[in-house]
Short mmCIF file of C-alpha atoms in Angstrom, two decimals:
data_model
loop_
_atom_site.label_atom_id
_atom_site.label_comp_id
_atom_site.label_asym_id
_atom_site.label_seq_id
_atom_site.Cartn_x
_atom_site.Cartn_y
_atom_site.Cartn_z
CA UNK A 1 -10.76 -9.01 -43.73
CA UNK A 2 -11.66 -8.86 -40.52
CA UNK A 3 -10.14 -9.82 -37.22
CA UNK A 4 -12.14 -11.55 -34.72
CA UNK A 5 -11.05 -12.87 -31.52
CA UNK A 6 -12.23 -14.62 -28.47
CA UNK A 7 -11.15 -14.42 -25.01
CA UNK A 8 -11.32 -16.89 -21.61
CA UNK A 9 -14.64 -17.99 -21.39
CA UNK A 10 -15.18 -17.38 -24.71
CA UNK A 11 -12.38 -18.70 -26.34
CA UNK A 12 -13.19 -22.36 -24.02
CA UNK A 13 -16.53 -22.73 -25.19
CA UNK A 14 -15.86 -21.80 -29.29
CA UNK A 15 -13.12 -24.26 -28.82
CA UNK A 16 -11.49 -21.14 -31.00
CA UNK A 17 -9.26 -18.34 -30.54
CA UNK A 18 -11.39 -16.47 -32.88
CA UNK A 19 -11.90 -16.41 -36.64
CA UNK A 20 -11.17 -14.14 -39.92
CA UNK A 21 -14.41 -12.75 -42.32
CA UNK A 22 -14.27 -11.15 -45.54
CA UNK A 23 -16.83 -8.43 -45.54
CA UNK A 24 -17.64 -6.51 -49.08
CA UNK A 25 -18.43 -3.06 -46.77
CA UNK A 26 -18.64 -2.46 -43.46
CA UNK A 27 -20.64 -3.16 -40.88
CA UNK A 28 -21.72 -3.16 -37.03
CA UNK A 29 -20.97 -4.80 -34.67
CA UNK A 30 -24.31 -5.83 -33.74
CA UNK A 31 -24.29 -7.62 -37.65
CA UNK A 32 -21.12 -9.13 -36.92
CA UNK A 33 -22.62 -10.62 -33.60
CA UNK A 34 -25.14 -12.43 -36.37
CA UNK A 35 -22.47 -13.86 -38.14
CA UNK A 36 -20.86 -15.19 -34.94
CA UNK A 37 -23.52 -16.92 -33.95
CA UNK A 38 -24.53 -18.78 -37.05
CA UNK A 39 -20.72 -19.88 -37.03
CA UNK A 40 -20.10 -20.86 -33.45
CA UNK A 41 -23.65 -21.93 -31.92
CA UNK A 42 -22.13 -22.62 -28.39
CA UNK A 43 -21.76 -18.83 -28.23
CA UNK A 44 -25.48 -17.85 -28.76
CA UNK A 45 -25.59 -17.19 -25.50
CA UNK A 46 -23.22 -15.20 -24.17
CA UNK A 47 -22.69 -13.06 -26.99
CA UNK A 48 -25.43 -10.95 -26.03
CA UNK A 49 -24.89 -10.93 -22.69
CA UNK A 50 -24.90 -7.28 -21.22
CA UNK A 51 -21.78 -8.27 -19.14
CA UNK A 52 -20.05 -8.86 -22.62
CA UNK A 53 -18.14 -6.59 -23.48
CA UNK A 54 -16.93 -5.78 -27.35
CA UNK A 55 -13.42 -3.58 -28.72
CA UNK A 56 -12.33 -2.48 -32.22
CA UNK A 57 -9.49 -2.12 -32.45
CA UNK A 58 -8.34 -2.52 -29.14
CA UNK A 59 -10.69 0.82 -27.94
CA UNK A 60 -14.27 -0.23 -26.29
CA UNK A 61 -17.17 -0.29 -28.70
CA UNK A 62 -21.01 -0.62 -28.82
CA UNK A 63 -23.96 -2.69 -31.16
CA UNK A 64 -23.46 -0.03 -33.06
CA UNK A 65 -19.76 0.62 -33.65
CA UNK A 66 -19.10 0.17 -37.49
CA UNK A 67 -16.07 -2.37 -38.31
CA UNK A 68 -14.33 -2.17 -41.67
CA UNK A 69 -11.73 -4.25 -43.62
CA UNK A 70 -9.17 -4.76 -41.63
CA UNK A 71 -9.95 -3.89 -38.02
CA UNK A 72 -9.47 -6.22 -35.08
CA UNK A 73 -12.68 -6.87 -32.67
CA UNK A 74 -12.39 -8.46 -29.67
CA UNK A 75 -15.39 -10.15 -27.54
CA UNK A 76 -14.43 -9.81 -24.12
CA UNK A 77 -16.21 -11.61 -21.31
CA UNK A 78 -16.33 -9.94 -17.76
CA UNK A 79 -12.82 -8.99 -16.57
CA UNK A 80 -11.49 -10.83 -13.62
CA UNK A 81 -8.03 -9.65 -13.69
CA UNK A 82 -5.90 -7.97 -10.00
CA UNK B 1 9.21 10.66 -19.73
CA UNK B 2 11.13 8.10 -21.76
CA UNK B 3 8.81 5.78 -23.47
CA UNK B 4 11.08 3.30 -22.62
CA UNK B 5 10.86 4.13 -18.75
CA UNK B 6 7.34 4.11 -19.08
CA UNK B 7 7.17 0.67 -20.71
CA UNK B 8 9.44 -0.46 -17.66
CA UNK B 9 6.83 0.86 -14.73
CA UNK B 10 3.86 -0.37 -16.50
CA UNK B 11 4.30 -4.04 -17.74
CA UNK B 12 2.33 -7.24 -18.08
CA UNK B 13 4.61 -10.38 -17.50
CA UNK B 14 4.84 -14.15 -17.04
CA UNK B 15 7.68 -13.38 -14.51
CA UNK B 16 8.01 -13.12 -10.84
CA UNK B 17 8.39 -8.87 -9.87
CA UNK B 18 10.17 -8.00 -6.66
CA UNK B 19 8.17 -5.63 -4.93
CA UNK B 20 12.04 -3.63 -3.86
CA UNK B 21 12.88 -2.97 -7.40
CA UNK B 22 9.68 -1.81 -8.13
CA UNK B 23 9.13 0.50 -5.57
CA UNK B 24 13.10 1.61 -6.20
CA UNK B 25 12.10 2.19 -10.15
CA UNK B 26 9.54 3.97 -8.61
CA UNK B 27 11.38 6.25 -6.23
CA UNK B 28 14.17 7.10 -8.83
CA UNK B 29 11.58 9.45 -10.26
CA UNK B 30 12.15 11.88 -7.66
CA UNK B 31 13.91 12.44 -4.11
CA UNK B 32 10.70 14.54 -2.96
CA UNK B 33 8.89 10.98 -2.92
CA UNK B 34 8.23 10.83 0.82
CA UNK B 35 4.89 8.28 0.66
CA UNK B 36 5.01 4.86 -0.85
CA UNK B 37 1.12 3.19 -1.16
CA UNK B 38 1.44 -0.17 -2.64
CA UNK B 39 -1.05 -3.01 -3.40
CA UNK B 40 0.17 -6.07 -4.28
CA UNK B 41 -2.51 -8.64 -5.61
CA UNK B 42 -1.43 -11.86 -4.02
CA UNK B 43 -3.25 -16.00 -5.39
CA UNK B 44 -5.56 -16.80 -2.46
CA UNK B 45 -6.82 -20.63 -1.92
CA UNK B 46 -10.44 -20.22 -1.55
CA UNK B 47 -13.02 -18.17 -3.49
CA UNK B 48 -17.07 -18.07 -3.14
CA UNK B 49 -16.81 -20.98 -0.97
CA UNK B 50 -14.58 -23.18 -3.62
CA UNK B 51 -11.18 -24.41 -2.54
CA UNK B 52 -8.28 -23.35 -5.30
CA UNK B 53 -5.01 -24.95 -5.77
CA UNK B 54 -4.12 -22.65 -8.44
CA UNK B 55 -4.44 -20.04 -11.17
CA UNK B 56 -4.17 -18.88 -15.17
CA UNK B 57 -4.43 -15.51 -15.76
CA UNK B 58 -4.87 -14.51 -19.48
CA UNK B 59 -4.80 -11.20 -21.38
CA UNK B 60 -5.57 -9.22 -24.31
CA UNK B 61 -2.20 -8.56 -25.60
CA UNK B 62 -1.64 -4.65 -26.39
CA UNK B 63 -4.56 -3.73 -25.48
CA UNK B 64 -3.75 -5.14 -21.78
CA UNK B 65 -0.85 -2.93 -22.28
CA UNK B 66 -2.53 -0.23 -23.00
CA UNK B 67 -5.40 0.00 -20.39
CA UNK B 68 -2.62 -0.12 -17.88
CA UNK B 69 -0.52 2.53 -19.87
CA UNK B 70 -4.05 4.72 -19.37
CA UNK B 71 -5.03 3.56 -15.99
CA UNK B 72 -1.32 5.70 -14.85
CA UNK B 73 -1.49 8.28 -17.38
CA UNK B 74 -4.87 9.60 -15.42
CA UNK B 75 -3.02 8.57 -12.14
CA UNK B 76 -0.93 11.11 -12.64
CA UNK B 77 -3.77 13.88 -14.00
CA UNK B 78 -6.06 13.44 -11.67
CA UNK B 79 -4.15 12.38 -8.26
CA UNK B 80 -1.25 14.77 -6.59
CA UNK B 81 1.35 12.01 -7.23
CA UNK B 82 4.80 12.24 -8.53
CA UNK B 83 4.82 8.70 -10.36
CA UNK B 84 2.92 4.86 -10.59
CA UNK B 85 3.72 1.67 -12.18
CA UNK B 86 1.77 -0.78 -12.64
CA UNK B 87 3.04 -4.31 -13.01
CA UNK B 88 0.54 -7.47 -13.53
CA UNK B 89 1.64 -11.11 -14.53
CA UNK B 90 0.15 -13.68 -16.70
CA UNK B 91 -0.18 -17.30 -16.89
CA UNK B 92 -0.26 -20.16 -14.06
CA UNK B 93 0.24 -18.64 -10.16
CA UNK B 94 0.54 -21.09 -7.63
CA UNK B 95 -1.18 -20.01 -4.30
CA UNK B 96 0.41 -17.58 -2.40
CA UNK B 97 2.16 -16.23 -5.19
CA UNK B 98 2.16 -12.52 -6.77
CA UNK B 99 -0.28 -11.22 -8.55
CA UNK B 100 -0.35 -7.83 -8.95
CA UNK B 101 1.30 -4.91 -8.37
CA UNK B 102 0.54 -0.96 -8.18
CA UNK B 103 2.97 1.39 -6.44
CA UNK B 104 2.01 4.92 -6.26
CA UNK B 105 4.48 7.40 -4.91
CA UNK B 106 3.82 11.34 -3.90
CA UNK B 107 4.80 14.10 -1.19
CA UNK B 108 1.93 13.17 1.34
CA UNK B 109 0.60 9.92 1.74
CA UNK B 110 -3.06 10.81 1.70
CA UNK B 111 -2.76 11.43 -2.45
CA UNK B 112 -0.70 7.95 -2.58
CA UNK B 113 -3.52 6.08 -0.84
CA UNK B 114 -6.27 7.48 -2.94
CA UNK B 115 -4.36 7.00 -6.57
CA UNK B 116 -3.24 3.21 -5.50
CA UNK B 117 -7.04 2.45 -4.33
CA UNK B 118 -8.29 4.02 -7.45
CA UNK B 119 -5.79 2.28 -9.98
CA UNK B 120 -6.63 -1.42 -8.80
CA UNK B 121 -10.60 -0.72 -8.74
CA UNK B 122 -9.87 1.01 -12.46
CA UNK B 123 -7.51 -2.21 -13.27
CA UNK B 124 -10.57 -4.72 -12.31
CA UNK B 125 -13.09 -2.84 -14.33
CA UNK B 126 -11.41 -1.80 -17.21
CA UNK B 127 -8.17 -3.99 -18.29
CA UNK B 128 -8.74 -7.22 -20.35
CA UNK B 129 -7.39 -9.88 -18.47
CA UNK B 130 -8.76 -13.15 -16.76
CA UNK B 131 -8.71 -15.50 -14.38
CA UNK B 132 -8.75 -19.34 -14.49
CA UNK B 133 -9.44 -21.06 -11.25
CA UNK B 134 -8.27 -24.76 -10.53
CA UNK B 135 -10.77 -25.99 -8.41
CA UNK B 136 -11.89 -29.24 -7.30
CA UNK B 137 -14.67 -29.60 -10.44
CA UNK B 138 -11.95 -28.52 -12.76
CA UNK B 139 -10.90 -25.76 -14.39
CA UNK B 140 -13.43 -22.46 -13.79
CA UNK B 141 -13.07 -19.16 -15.91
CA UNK B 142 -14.16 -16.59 -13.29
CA UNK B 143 -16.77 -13.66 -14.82
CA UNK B 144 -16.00 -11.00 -11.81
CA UNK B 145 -13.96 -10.30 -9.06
CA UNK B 146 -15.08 -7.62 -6.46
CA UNK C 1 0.42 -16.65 18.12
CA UNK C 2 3.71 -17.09 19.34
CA UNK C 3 5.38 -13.93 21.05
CA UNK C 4 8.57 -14.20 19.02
CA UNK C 5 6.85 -13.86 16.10
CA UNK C 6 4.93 -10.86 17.16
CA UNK C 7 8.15 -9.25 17.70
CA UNK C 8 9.55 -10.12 14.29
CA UNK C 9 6.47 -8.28 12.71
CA UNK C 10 6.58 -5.38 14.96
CA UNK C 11 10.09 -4.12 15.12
CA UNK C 12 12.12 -0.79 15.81
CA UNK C 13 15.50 -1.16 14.05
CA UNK C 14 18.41 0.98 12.88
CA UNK C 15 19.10 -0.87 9.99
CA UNK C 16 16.97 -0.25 6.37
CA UNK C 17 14.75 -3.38 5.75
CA UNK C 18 13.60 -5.13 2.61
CA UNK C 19 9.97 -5.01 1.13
CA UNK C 20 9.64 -8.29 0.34
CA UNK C 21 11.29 -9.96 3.61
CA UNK C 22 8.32 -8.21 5.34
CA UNK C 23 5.56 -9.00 3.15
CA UNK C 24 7.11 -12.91 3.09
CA UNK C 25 7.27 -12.82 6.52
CA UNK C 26 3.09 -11.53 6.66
CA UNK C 27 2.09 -14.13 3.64
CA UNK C 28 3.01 -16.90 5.49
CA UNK C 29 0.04 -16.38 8.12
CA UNK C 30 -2.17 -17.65 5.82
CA UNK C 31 -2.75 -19.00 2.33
CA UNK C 32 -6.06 -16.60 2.32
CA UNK C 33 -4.22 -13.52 1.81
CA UNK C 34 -5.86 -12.03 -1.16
CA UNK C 35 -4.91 -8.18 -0.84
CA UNK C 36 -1.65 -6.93 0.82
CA UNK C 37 -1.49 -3.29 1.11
CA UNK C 38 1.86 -1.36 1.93
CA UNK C 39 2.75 2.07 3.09
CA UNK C 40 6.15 3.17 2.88
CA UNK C 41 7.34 6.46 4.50
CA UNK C 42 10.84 7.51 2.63
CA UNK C 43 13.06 10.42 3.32
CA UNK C 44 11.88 13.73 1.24
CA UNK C 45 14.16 16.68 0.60
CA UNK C 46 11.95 18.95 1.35
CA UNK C 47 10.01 19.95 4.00
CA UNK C 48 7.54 22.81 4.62
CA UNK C 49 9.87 25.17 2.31
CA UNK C 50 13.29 23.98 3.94
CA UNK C 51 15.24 21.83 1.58
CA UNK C 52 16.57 18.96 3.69
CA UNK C 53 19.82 16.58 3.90
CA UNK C 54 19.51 14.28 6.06
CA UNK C 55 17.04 12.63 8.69
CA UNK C 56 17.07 11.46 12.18
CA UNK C 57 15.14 9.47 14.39
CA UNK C 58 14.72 8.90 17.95
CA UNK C 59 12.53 6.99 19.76
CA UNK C 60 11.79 5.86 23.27
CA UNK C 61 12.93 2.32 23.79
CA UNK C 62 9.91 0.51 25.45
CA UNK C 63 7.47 2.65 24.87
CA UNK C 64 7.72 3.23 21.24
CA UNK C 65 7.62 -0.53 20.99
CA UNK C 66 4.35 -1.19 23.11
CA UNK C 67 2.66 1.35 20.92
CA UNK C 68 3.58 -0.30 17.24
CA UNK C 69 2.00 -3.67 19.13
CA UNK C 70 -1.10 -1.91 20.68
CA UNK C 71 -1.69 -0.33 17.12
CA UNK C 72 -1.29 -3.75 15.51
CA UNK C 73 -3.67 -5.39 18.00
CA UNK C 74 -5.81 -2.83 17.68
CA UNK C 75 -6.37 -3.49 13.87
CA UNK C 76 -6.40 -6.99 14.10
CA UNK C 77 -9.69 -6.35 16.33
CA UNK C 78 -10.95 -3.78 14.24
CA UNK C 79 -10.67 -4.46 10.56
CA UNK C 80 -11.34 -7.80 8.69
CA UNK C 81 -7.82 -8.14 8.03
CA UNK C 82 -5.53 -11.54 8.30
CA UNK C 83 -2.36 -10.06 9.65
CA UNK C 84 -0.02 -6.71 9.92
CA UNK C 85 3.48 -6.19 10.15
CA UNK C 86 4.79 -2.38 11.37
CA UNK C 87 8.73 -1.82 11.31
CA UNK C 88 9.94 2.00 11.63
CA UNK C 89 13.36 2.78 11.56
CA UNK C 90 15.49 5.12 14.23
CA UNK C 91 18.84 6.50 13.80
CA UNK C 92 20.76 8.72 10.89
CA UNK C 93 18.76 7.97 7.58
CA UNK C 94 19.07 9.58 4.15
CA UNK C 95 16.97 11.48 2.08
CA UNK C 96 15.39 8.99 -0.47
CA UNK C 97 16.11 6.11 2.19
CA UNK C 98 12.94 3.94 3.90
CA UNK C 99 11.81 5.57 7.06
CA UNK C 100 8.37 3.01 7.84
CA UNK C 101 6.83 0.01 6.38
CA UNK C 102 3.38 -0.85 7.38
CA UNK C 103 1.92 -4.49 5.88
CA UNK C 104 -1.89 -4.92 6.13
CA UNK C 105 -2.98 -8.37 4.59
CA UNK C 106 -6.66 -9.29 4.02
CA UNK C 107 -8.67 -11.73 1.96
CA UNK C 108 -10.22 -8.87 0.07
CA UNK C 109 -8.31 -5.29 -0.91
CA UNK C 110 -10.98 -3.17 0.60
CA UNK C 111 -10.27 -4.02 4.65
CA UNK C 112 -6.57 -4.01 3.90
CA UNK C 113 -6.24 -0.21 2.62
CA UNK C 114 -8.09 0.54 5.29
CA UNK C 115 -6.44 -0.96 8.09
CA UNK C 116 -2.82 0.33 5.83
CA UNK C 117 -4.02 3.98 6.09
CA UNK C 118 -5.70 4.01 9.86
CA UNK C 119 -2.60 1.89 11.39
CA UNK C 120 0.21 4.68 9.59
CA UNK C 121 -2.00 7.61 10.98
CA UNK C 122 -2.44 6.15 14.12
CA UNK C 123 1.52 5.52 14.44
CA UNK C 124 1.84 9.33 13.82
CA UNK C 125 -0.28 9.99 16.97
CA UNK C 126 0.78 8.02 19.13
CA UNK C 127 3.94 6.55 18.95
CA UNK C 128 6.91 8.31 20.94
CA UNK C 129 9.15 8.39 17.73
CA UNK C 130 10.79 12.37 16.80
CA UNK C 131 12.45 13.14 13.50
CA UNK C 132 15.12 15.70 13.39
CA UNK C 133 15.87 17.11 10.17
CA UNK C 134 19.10 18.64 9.16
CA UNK C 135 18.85 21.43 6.75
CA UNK C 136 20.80 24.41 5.82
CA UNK C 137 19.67 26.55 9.28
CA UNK C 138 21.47 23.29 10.99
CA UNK C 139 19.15 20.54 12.84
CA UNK C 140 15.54 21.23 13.55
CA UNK C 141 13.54 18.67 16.02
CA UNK C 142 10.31 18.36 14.27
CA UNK C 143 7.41 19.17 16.18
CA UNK C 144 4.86 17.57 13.78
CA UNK C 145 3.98 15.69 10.66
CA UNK C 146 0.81 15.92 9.06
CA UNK D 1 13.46 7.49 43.21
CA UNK D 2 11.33 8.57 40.06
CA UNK D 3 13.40 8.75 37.04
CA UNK D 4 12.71 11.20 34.38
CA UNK D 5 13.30 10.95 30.88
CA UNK D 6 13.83 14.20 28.24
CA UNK D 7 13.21 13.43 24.66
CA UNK D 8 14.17 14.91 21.24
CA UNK D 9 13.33 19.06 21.53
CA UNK D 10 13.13 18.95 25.23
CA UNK D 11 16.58 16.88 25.83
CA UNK D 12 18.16 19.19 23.21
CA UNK D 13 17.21 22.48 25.51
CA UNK D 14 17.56 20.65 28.71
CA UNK D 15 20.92 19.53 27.46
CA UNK D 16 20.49 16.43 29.53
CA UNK D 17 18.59 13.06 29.11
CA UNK D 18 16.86 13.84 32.62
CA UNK D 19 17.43 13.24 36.33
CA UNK D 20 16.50 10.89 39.00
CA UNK D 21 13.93 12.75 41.93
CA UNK D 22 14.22 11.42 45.67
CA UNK D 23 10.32 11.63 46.80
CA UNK D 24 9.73 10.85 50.73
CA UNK D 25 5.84 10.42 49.76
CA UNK D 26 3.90 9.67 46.07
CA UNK D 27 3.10 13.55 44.01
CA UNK D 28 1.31 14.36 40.80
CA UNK D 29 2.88 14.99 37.70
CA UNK D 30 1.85 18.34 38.27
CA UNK D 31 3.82 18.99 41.12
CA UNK D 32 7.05 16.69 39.27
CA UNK D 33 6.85 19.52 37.21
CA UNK D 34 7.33 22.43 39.45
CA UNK D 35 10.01 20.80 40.34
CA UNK D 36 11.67 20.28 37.30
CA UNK D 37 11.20 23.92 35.86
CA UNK D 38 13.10 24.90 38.74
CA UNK D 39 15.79 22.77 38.04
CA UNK D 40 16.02 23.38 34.12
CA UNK D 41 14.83 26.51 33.44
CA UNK D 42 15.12 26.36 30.12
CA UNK D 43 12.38 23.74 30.05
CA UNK D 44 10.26 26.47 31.50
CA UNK D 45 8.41 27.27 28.22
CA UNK D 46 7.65 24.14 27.15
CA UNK D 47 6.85 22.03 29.43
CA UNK D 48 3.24 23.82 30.47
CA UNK D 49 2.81 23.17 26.92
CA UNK D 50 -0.61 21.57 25.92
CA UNK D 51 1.28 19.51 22.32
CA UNK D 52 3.36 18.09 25.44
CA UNK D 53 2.44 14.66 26.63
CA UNK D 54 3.29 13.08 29.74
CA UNK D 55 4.06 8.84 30.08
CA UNK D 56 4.04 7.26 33.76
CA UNK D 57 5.51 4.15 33.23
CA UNK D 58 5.32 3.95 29.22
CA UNK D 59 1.45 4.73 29.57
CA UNK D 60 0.00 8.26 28.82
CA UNK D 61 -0.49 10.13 32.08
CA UNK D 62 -2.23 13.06 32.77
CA UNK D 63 -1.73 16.07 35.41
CA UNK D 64 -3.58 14.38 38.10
CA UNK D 65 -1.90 11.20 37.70
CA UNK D 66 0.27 10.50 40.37
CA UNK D 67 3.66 9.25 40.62
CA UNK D 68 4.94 6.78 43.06
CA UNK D 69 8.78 5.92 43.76
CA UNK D 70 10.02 3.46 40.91
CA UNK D 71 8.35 5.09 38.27
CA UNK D 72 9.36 6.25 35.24
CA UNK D 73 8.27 9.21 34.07
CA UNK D 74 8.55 10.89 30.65
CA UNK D 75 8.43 13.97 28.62
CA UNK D 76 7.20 13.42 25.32
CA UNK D 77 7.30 16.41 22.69
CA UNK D 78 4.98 16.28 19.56
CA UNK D 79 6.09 13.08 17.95
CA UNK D 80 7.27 13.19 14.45
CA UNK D 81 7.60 9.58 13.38
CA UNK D 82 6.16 7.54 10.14
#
């Protein structure tokens, strides 16, 4: 299982805080992205937005960051916090 | 350190701080603390030309925690101070109200200046939380602050 | 603005003076205060090798004064900053104890550190205040601060 | 009268918080001077000094300036404050 959550922006327009898959091995984040997308359409968008940023496990990741069973990713739009 | 004292200088918090007790958690550190540089973070009622009666802030729970936790952990390596907490609230601030908070104490105030200025640019860039605007079109998540 | 409240944000006192009383008193200038920076000079215990008790201050009455306005005037002109309050105080103080609080208030952070760190070097130049320290080889009139 | 005002170092040495001049007819605070090394000797050293200032009325003054009768005039070692 993996964790995936949304955050502001993000969260408002998925009308989600995020959602749980079931992956048989791991894989990127860039593949996750795909799944995202099919599931929440109103994200398309900004979920390849260069401003987005992505964690795993709470650390910052890239497209190409692998994500196994059990890890938490976050989709974080632009910070705005201070 | 404690962990425990460290949890209590670098906090995220619904609450109210008082800017006193920081800056005296702060100072208890040492008694060779002779320069206090402080920025507090304080809800302003206009941004980019849009009036605001108010704001949400939201985080990233533990990992909020533990930018912050990092942001005065390389305080401390890379600036001549003696200590820095870090103290930033969450949910709705009414205008006028406290933000955010960063006290950074040393020997010479030049070193406190630099790791204070440093620790809020570092807090904007690199710590998951956001802002929610009330505004006169409704509710606006804002994407960057400068 | 009004005179009297010029002199409540410019003061020379003997008693110690709260944090958040003075950054209250600069907040309610405006609602567009955005960035509040704070520099707080406490006593050390140690000074250029000499371990130190105790601290105290003289000033001269008038002059001392005039200078903490001019300086305040002075960044009002000269930095994009909403309002500043100086207070230094004068008399026996302790080591660990607030010596000078300087409030710079802004809409952004960037115009308030500066206007924080010119106004708190340009106190130390010009402003007829002397610190005497007491330490072990009895009570030294310091001739300088860095 | 001119009124003259010792602070911190210089009132310590002087042991006194100044002294009140009689002038028939305005001087510099150049000559003020002269006349006050002869009357406190021990001000001798210092008050040539170049980390001395000089006020005329609560205003920075320099050797030149000159001093009238009501003024105020004070001796201002390095300051220390902040």
């Amino acid at each position: 299982m993996v964790t995936v959550k949304f955050f502001a922006m993000l969260k408002t327009l998925a009308k989600s805080e995020g959602k749980q898959y079931e992956i048989s091995s791991p894989i990127t984040v860039g593949e996750l992205k795909e799944l995202i997308k099919k599931d929440f359409p109103a994200l398309a968008g900004l979920i390849d937005s260069r401003s987005l940023l992505v964690s795993v496990n709470q650390e910052f990741a890239t497209r190409t960051t692998v994500v196994k069973d059990g890890d938490e990713v976050g989709f974080l739009p632009p910070f705005s916090g201070g | 350190m404690k962990e425990d004292t460290v949890s209590e200088l670098v906090r995220i918090q619904h609450e109210d701080f008082s800017i006193d007790s920081e800056v005296k958690r702060v100072m208890a550190s040492s008694r060779g603390i002779g320069g206090v540089t402080i920025f507090l973070g304080a809800a302003r009622d206009f941004s980019k030309g849009e009036s605001i009666t108010g704001l949400d802030f939201e985080h990233y729970p533990g990992m909020a925690e533990k930018k912050l936790l990092d942001i005065r952990e390389r305080a401390l390596k890379n600036f001549d101070i003696i200590e820095m907490s870090i103290v930033h609230r969450v949910g709705k601030i009414d205008i006028g109200e406290n933000i955010v908070l960063i006290v950074a104490a040393s020997a010479h105030r030049n070193d406190a200046f630099m790791a204070c200025e440093w620790a809020i640019t570092e807090l904007k860039r690199t710590t998951p939380i956001w802002k929610r605007e009330t505004t006169q079109k409704g509710d606006v998540w804002v994407s960057q602050t400068p």
